[in-house]
PDB file of C-alpha atoms in Angstrom:
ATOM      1  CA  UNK A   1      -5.422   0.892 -18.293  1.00 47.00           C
ATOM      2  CA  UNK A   2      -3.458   2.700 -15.522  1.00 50.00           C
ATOM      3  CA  UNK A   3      -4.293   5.714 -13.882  1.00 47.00           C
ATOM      4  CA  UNK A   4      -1.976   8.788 -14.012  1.00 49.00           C
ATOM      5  CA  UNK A   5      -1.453   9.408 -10.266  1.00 51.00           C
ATOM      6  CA  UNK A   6      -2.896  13.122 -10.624  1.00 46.00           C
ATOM      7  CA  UNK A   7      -6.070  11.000 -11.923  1.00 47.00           C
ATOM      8  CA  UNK A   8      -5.818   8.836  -8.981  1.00 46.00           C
ATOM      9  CA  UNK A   9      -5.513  12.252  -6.164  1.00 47.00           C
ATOM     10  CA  UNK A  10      -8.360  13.652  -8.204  1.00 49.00           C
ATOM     11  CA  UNK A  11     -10.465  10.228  -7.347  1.00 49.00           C
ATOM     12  CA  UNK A  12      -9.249   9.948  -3.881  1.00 48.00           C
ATOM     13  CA  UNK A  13      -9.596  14.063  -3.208  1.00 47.00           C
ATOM     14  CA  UNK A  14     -12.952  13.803  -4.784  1.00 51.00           C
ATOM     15  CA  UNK A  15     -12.408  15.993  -7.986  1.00 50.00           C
ATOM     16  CA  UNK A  16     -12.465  20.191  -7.681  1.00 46.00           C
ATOM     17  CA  UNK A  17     -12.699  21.953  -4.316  1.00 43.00           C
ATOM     18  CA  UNK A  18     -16.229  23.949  -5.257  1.00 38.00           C
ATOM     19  CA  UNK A  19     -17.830  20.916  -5.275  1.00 38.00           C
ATOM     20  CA  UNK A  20     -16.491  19.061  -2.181  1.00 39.00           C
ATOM     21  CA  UNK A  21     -17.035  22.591   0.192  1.00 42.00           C
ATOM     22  CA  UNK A  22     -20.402  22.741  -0.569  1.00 41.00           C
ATOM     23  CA  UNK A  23     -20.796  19.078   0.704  1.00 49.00           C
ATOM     24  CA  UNK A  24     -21.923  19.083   4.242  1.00 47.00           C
ATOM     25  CA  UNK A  25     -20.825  15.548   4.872  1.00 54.00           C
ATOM     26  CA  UNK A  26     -17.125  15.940   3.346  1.00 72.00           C
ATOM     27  CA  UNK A  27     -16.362  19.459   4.294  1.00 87.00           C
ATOM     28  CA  UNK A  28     -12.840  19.451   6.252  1.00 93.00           C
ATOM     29  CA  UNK A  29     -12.583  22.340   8.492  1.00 94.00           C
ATOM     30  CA  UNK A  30      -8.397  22.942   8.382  1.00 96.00           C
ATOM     31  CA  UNK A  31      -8.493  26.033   6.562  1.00 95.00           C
ATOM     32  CA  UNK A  32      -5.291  28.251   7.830  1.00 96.00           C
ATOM     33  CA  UNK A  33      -4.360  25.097   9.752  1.00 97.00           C
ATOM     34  CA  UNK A  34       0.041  23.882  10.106  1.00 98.00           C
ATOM     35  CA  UNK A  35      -0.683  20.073   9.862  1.00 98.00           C
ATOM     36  CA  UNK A  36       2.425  17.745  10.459  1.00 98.00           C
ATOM     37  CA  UNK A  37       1.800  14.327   8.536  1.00 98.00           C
ATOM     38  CA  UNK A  38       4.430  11.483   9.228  1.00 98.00           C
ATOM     39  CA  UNK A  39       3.853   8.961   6.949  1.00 97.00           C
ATOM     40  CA  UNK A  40       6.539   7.307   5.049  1.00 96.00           C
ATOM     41  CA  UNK A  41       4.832   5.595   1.619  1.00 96.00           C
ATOM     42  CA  UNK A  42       5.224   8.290  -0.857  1.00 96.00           C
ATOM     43  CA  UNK A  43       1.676   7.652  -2.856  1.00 96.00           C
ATOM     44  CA  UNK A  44      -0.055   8.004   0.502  1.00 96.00           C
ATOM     45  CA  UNK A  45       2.155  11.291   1.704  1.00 97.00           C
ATOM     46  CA  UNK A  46       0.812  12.669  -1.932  1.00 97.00           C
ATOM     47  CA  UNK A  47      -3.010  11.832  -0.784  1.00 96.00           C
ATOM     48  CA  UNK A  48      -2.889  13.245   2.609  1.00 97.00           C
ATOM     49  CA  UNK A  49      -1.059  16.623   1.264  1.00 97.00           C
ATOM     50  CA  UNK A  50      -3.530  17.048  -1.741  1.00 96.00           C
ATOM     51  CA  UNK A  51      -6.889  16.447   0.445  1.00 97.00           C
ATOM     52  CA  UNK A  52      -5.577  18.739   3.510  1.00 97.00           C
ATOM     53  CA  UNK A  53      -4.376  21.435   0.755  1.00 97.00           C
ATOM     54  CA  UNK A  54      -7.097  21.197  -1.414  1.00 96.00           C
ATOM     55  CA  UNK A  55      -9.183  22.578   2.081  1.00 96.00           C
ATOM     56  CA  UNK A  56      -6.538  25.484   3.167  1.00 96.00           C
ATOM     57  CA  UNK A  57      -4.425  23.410   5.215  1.00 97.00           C
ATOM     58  CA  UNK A  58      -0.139  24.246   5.436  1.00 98.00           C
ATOM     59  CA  UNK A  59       0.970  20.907   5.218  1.00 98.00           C
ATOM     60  CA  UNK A  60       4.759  19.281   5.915  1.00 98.00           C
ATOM     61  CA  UNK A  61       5.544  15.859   5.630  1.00 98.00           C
ATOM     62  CA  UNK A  62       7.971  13.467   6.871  1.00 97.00           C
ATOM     63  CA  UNK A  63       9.396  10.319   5.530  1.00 96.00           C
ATOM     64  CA  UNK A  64       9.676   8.324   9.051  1.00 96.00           C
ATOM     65  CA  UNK A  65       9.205   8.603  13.281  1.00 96.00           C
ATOM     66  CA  UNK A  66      12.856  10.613  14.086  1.00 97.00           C
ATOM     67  CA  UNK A  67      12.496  13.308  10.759  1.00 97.00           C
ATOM     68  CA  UNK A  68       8.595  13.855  12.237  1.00 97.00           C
ATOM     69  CA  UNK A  69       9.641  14.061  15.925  1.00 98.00           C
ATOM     70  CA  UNK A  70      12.368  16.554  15.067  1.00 98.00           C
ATOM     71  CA  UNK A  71       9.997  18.705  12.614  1.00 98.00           C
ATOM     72  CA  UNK A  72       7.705  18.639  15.396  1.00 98.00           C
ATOM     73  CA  UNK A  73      10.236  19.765  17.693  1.00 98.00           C
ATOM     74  CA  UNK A  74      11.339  22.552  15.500  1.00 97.00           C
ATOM     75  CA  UNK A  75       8.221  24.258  14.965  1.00 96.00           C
ATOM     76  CA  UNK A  76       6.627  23.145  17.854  1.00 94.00           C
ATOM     77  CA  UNK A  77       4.949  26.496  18.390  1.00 94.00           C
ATOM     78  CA  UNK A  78       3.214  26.225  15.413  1.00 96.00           C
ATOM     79  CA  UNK A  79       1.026  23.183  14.749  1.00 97.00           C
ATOM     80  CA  UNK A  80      -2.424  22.495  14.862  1.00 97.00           C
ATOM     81  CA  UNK A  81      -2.276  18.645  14.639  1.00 98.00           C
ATOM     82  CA  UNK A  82      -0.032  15.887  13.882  1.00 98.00           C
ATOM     83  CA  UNK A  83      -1.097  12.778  11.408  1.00 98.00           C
ATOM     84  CA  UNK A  84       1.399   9.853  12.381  1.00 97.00           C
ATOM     85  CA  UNK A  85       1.611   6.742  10.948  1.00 96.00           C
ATOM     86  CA  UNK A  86       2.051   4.186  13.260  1.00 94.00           C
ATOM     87  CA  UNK A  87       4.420   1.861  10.988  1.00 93.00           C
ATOM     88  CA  UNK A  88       7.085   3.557   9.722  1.00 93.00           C
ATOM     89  CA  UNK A  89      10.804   2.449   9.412  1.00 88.00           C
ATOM     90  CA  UNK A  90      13.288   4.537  12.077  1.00 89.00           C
ATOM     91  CA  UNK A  91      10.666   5.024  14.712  1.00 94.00           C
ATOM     92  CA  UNK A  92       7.141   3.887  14.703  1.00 95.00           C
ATOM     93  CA  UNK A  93       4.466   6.478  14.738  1.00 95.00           C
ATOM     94  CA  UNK A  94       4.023   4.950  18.747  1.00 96.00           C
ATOM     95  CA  UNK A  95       7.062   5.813  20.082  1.00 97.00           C
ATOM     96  CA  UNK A  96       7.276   9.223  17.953  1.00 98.00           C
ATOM     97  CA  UNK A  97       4.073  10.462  19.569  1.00 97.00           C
ATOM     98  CA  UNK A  98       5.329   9.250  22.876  1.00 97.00           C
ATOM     99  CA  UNK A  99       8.364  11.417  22.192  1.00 98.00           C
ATOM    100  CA  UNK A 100       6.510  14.003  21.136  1.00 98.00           C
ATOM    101  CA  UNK A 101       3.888  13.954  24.423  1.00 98.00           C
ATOM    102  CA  UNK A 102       6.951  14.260  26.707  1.00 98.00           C
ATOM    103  CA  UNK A 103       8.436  16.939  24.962  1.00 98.00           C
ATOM    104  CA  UNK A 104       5.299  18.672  25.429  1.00 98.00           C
ATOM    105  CA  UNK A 105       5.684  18.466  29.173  1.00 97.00           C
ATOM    106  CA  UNK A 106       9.366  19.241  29.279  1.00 97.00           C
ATOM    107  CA  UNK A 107       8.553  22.665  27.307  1.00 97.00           C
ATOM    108  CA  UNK A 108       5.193  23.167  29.247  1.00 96.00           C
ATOM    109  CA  UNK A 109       3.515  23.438  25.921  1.00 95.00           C
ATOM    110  CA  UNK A 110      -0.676  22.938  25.665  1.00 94.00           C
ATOM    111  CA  UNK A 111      -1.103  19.068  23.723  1.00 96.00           C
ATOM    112  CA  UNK A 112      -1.621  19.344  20.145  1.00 98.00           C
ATOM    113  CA  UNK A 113      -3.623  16.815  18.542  1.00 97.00           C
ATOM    114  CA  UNK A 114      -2.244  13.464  17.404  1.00 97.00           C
ATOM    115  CA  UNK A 115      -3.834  11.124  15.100  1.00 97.00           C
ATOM    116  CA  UNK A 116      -2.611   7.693  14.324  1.00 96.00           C
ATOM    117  CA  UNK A 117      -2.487   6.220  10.384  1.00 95.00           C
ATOM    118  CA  UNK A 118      -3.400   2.397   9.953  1.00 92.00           C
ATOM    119  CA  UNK A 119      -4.394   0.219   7.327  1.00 90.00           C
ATOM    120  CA  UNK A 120      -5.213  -2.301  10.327  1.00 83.00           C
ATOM    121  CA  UNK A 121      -8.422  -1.582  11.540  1.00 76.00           C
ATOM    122  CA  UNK A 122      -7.925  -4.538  14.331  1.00 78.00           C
ATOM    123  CA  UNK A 123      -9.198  -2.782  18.117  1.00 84.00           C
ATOM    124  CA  UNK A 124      -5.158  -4.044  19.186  1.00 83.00           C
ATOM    125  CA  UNK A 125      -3.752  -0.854  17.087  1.00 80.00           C
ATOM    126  CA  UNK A 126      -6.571   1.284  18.394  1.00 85.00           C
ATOM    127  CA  UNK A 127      -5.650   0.106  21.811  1.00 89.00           C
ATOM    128  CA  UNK A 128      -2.064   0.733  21.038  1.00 89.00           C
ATOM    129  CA  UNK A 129      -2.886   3.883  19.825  1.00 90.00           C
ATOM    130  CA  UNK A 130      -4.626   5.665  22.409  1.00 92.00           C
ATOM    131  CA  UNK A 131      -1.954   4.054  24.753  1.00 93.00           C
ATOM    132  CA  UNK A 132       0.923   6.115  23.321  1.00 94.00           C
ATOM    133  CA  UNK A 133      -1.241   8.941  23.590  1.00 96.00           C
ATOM    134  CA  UNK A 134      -2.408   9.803  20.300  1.00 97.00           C
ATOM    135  CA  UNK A 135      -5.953  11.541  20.336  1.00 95.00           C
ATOM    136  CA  UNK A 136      -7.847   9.047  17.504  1.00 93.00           C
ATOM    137  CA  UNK A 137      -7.421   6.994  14.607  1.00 92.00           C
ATOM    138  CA  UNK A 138      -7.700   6.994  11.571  1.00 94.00           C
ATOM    139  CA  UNK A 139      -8.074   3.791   8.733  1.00 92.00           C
ATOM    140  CA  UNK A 140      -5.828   3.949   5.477  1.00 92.00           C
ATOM    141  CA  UNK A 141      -6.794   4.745   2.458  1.00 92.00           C
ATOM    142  CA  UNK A 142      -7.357   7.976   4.186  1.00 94.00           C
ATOM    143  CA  UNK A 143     -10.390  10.007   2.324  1.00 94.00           C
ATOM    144  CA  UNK A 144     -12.280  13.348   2.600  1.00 95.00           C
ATOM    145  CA  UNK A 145     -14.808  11.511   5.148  1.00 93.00           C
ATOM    146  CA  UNK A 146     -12.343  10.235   7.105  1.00 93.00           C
ATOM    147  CA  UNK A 147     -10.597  12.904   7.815  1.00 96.00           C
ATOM    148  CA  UNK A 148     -13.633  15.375   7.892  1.00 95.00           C
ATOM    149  CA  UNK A 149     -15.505  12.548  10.497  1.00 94.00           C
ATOM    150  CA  UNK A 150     -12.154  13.095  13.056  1.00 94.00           C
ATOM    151  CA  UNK A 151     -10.485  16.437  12.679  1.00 95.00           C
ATOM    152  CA  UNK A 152     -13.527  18.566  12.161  1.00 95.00           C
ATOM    153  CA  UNK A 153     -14.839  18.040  15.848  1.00 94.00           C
ATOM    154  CA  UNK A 154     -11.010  19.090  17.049  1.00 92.00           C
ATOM    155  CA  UNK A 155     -11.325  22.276  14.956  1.00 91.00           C
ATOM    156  CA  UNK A 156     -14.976  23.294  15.736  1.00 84.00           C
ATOM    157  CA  UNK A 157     -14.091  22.791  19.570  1.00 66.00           C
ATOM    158  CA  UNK A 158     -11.060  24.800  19.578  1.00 56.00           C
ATOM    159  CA  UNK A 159     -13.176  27.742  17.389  1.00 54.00           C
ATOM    160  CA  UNK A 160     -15.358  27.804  20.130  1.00 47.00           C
ATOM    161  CA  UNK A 161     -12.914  27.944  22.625  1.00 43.00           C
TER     162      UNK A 161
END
């Protein structure tokens, strides 16, 4: 029998939000956060949105590389961290956060965070990755732990800072 996709984001988000904040493991610290996701497969857009909303996050989404790079350039003052995928159709999530790191110099703007998407795990994409100048990785399906294991040390350094 198929699952209704609000079954599906209650599966993958791990049910209600009282229960998932008082779980030290999968606690995601992006409360009052302006997260910029790039991803272009709808289902997983829906995913990413629901988890980072469900913890306080302000999310917006693009469909591909050249609508991300221009929403990033168009609020650039305001976010916290990008989520790119690296395969998308227009511009791969590589070239978009190369685009994005030199428009960071040309505006003399501090780095935000960039985190790459992947369903390939393979050390060649994490290579690739970091190369382009994105700040981690991240495996697809993307889940609570996931996300919790590599944003929350970017958010608990920059509260301390």
């Amino acid at each position: 029998q198929p699952l209704k996709l609000c079954q599906f984001l209650m599966f993958v988000t791990g049910g209600n939000r009282k229960q998932q904040v008082g779980s030290q493991n999968e606690r995601l610290l992006v409360e009052g956060k302006q997260i910029l996701v790039c991803e272009d497969n709808p289902v997983n857009q829906q995913v990413i949105r629901g988890i980072l909303e469900k913890f306080g996050a302000s999310v917006m989404v693009a469909a591909d590389g050249v609508e991300g790079v221009n929403l990033f350039k168009q609020h650039y003052r305001e976010w916290d961290l990008v989520l790119m995928d690296i395969e998308m159709p227009e511009k791969n999530g590589l070239q978009s956060t190369q685009d994005i790191r030199q428009f960071e110099k040309n505006v003399q703007m501090g780095r935000v965070p960039v985190f790459g998407l992947s369903a390939h795990a393979l050390q060649e994409f994490m290579q690739q990755a970091e190369e382009s100048g994105m700040d981690g990785f991240i495996t697809k399906p993307v889940t609570i732990r996931q996300l919790s294991e590599a944003l929350n040390p970017v958010f608990d350094q920059k509260k301390a800072v």
